[in-house]
Tab-separated table of C-alpha atoms in Angstrom:
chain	number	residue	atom	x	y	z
A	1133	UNK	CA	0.000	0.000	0.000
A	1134	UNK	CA	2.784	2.173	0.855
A	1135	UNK	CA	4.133	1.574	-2.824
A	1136	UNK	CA	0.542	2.885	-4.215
A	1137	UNK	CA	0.818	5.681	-2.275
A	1138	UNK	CA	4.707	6.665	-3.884
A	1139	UNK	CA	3.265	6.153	-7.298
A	1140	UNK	CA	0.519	8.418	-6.825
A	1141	UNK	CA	2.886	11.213	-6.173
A	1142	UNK	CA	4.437	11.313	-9.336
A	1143	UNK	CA	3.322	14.459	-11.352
A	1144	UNK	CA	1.580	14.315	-14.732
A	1145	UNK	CA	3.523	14.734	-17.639
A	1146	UNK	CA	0.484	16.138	-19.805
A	1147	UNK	CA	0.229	19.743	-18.606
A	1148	UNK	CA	-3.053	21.119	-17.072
A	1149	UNK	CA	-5.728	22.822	-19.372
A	1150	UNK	CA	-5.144	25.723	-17.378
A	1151	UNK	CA	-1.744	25.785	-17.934
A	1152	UNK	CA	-2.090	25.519	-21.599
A	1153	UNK	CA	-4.613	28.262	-21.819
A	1154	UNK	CA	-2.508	30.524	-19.460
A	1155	UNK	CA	0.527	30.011	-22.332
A	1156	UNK	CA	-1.511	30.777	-25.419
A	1157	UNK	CA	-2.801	34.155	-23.922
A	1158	UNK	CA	0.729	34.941	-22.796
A	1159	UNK	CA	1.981	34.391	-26.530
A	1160	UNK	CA	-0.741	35.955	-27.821
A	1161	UNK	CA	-0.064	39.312	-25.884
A	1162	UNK	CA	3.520	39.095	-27.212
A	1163	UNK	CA	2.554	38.808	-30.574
A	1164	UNK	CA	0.001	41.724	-30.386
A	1165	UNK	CA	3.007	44.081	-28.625
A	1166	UNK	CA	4.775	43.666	-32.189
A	1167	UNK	CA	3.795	46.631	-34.231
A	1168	UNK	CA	3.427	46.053	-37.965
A	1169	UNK	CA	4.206	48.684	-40.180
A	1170	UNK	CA	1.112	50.233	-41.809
A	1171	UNK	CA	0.511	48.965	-44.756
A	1172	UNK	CA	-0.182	52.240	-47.008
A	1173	UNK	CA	3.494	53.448	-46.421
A	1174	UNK	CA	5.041	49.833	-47.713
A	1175	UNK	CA	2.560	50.854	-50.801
A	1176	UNK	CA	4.092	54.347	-51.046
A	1177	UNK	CA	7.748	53.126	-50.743
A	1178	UNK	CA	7.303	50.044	-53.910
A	1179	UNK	CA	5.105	52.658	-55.394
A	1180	UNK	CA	8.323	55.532	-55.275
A	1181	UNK	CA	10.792	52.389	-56.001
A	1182	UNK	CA	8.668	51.899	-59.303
A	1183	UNK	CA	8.989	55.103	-60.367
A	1184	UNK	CA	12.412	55.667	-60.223
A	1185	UNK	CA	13.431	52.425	-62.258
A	1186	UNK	CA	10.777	53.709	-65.357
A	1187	UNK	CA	12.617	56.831	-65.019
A	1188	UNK	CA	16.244	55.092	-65.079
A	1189	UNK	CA	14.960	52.713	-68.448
A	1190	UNK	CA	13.386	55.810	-70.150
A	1191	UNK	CA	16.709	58.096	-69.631
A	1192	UNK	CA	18.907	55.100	-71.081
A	1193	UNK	CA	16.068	54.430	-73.996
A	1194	UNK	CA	16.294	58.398	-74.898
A	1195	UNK	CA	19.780	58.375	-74.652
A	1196	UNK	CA	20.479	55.166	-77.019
A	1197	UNK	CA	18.514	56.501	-79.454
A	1198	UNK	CA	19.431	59.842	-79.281
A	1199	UNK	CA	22.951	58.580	-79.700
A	1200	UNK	CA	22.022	56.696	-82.759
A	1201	UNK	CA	20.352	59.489	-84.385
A	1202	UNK	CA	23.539	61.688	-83.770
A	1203	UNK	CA	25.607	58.572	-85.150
A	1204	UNK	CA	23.464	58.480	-88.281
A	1205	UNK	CA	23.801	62.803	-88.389
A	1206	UNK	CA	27.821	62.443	-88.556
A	1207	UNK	CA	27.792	59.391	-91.179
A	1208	UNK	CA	25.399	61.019	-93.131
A	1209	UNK	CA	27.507	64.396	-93.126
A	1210	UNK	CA	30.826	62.544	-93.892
A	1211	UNK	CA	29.204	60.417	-97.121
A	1212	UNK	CA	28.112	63.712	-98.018
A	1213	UNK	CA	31.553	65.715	-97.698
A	1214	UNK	CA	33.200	62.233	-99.467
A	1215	UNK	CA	31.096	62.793	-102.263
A	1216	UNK	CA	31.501	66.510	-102.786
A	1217	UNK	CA	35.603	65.711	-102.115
A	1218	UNK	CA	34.870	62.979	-105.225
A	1219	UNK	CA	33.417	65.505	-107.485
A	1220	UNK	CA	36.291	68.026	-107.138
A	1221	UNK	CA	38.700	65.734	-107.649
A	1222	UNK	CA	36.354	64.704	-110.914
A	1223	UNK	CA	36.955	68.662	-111.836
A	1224	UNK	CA	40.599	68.930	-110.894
A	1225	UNK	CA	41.068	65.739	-113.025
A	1226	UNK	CA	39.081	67.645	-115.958
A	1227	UNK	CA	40.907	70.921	-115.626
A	1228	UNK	CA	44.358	69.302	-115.000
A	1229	UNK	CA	43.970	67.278	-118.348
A	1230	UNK	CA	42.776	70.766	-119.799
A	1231	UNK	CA	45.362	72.801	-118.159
A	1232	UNK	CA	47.748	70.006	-119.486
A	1233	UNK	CA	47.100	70.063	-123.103
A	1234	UNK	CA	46.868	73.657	-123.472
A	1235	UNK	CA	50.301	73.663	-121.688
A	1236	UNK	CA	51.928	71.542	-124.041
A	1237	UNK	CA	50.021	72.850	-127.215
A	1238	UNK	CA	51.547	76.412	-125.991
A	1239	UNK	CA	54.685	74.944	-124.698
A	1240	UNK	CA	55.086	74.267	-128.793
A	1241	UNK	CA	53.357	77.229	-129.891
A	1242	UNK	CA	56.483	78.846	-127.785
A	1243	UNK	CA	59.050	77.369	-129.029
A	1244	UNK	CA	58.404	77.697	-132.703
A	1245	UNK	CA	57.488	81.364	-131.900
A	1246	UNK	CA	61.269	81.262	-129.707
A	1247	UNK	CA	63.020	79.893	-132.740
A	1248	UNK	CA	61.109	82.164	-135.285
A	1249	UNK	CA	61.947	85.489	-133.001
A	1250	UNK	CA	65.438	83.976	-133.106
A	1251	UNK	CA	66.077	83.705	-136.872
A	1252	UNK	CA	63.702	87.854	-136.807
A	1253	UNK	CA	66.475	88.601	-134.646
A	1254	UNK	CA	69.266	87.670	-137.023
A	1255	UNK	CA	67.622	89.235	-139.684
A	1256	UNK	CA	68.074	92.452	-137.975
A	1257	UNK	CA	71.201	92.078	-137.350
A	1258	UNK	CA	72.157	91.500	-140.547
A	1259	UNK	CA	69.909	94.863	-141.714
A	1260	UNK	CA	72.122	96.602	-138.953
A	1261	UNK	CA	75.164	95.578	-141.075
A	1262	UNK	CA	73.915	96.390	-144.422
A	1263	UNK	CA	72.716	100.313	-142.639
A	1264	UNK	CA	76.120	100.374	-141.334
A	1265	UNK	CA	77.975	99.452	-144.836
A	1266	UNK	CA	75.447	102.068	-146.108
A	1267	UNK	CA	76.131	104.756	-143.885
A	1268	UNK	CA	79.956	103.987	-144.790
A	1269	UNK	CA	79.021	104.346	-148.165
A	1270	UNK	CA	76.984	107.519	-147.515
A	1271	UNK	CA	79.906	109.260	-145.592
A	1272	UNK	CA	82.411	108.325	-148.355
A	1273	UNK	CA	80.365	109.844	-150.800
A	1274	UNK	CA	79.782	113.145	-148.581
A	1275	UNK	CA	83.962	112.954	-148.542
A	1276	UNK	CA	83.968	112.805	-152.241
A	1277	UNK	CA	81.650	115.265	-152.640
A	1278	UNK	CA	83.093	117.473	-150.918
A	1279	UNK	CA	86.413	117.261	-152.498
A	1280	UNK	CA	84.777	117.094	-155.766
A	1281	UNK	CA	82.237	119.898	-155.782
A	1282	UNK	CA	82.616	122.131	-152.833
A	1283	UNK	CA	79.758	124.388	-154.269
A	1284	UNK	CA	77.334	121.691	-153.851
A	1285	UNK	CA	76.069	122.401	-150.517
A	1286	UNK	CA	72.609	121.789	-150.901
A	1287	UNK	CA	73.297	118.363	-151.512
A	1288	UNK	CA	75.733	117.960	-148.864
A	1289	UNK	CA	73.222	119.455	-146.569
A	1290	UNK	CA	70.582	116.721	-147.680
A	1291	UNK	CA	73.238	114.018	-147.287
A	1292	UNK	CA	74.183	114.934	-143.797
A	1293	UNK	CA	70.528	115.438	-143.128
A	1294	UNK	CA	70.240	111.524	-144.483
A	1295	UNK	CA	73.151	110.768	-142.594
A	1296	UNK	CA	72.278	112.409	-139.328
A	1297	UNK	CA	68.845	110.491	-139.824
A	1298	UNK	CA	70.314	106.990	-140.646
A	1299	UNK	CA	72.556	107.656	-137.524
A	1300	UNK	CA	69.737	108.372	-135.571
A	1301	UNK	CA	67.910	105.269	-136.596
A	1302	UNK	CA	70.688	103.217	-136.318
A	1303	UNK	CA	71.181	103.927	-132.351
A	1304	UNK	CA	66.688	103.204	-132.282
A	1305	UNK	CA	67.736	99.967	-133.834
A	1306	UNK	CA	70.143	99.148	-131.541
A	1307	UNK	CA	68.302	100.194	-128.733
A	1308	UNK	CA	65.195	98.319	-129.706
A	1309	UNK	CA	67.267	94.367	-130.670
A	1310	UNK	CA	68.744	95.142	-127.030
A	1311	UNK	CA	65.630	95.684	-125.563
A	1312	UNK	CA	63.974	93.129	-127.606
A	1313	UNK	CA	66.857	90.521	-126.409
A	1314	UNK	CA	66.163	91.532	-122.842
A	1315	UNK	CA	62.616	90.834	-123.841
A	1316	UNK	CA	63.195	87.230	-125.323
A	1317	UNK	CA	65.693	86.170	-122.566
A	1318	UNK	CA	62.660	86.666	-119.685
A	1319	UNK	CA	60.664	85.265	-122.145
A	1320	UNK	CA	62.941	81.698	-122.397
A	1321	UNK	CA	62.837	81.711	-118.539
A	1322	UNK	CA	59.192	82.184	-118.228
A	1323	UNK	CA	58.734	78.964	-121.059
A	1324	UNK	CA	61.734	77.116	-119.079
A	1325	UNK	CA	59.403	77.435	-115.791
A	1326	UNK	CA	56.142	76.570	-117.663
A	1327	UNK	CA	58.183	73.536	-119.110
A	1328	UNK	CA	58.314	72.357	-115.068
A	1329	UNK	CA	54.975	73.235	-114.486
A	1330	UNK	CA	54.170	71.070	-117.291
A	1331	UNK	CA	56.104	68.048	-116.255
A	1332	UNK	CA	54.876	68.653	-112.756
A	1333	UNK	CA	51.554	68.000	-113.796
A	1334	UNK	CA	52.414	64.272	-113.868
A	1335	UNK	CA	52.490	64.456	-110.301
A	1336	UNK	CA	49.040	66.327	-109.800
A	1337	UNK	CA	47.501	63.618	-111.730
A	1338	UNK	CA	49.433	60.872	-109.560
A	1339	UNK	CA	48.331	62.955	-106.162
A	1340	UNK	CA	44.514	62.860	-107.664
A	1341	UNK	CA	44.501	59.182	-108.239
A	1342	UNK	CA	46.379	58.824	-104.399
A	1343	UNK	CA	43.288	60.846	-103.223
A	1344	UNK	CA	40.675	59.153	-104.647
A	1345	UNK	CA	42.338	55.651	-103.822
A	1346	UNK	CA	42.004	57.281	-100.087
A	1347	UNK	CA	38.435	58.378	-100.159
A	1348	UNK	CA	37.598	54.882	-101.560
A	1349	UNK	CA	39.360	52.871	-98.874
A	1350	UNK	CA	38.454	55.782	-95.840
A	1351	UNK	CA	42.230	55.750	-95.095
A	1352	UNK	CA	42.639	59.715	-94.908
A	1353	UNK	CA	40.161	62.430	-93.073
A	1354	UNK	CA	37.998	64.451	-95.658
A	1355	UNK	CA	39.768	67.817	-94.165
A	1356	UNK	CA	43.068	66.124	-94.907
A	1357	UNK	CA	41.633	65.601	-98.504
A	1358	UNK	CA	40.510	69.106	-98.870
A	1359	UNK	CA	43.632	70.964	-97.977
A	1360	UNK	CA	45.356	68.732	-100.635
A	1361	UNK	CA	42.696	69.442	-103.281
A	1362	UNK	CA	42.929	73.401	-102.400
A	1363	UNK	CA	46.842	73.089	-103.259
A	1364	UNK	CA	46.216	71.384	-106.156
A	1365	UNK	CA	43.987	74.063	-107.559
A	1366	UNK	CA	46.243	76.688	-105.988
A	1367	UNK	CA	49.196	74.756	-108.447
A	1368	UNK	CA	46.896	74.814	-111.658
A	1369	UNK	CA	45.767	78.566	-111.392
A	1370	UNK	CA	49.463	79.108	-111.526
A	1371	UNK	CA	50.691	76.922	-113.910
A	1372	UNK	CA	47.545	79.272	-115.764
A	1373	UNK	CA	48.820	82.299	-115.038
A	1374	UNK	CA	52.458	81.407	-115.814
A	1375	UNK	CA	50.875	80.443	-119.588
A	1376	UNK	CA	49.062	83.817	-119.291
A	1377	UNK	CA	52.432	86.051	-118.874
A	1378	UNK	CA	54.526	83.825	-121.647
A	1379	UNK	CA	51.662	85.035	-123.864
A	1380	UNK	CA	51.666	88.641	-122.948
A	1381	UNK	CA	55.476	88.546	-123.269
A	1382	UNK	CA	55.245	86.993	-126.984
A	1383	UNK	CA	53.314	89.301	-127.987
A	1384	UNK	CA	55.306	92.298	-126.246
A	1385	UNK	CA	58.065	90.907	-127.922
A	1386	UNK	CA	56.074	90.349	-131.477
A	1387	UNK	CA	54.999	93.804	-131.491
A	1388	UNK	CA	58.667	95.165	-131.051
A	1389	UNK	CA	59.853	92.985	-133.399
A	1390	UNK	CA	57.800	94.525	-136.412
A	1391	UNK	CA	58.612	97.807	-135.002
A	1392	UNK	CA	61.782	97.014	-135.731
A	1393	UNK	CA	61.432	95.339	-138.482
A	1394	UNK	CA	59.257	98.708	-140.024
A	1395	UNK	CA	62.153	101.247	-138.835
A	1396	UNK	CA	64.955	99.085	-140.448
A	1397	UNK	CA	63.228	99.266	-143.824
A	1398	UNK	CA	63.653	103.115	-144.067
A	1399	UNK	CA	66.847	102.900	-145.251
A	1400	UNK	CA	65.671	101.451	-147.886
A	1401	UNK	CA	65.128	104.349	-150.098
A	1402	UNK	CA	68.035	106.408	-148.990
């Protein structure tokens, strides 16, 4: 019996109801004393998250395309400027080839007008002789005259009239073949320089293939290009104006040759 009893004082191990009840309020006032956040400021805060992000996207759309657009500007602008670059090198090639013949075609025109002034020039020359045999002539026959027929001034008078003329245009003569030498000497250099220009125009026509080679293959910049072009035209409105002054100066020359030519043939009838 005394066993029984020692049994009987062994707790439960199933808690009482009370207990149990006594727990679940306690954790239930816990739970309550944890304050959740209200739920229209989470809203707010995914609502301002949101926003921002749309914003971020639309800035990096806008600026993409806006990129693109300035991408297609500059490509556009440089196929533009390579084909204007394309056409003046099209026109340098046309006036070059222009500027080229007419060089040569005058470059012979100059020299058969050189040789021609050349063989004029001799032919005065050889006037200047025959003037100066006639003035001997003329100023042996005053001599003789004068020992023959003192009484014949008159025609002494006319004969040193003649001779004081024929003097006169002798020294004109002289004067004008020196001048017209002077002439035909700036002449030769101005045709010896055009003669360069001429075979330098080989080298234009290389440096115009060399450009258009580059605009082709996009190895040079287009302002590159242009300053090149610009001395190239710069070279051919010379090499013009060089062919310009050899002209001028033939026919400078050309008109003092027949003014010579018309003052040698007074003598003619002395």
């Amino acid at each position: 019996m005394a066993d029984k009893y020692d049994l009987d004082d062994i707790p439960s191990m199933v808690p009482e109801i009370d207990d149990v009840n006594a727990h679940r309020n306690g954790r239930r006032a816990q739970g309550q004393e944890i304050v959740a956040p209200p739920h229209g400021k989470h809203q707010a805060y995914r609502s301002n998250v949101s926003g921002w992000m749309r914003f971020s996207i639309l800035f990096l759309l806008f600026s993409f395309l806006g990129s693109g657009y300035l991408g297609y500007l500059a490509y556009s602008e440089a196929l533009t400027e390579r084909e204007a670059a394309l056409m003046r090198i099209a026109d340098l090639e046309r006036r070059l080839s222009f500027a080229g013949d007419n060089a040569e075609e005058s470059n012979l025109n100059l020299n058969e007008r050189i040789d021609l002034n050349f063989s004029e020039i001799d032919k005065l020359w050889a006037a200047r002789r025959v003037i100066n045999d006639a003035l001997e002539d003329i100023q042996g026959g005053v001599a003789r005259t004068e020992l023959v027929n003192s009484g014949q001034d008159e025609s002494l008078t006319d004969l040193n009239k003649k001779l004081a003329g024929t003097s006169e245009l002798i020294v004109n003569l002289e004067r004008s073949l020196n001048s017209a030498e002077v002439d035909l000497a700036e002449t030769v250099l101005v045709v010896e320089f055009l003669e360069e220009s001429v075979s330098s125009l080989a080298n234009l026509r290389s440096d115009l293939e060399s450009i258009r080679q580059s605009l082709n293959s996009g190895d040079s910049t287009v302002l590159g290009l242009v300053g090149r072009l610009e001395y190239m035209e710069e070279s051919i409105e010379s090499i013009n104006a060089h062919r310009l002054q050899v002209n001028e100066s033939l026919y400078r020359l050309q008109e003092r040759l027949e003014l010579i030519q018309r003052s040698a043939s007074v003598p003619a009838g002395i």
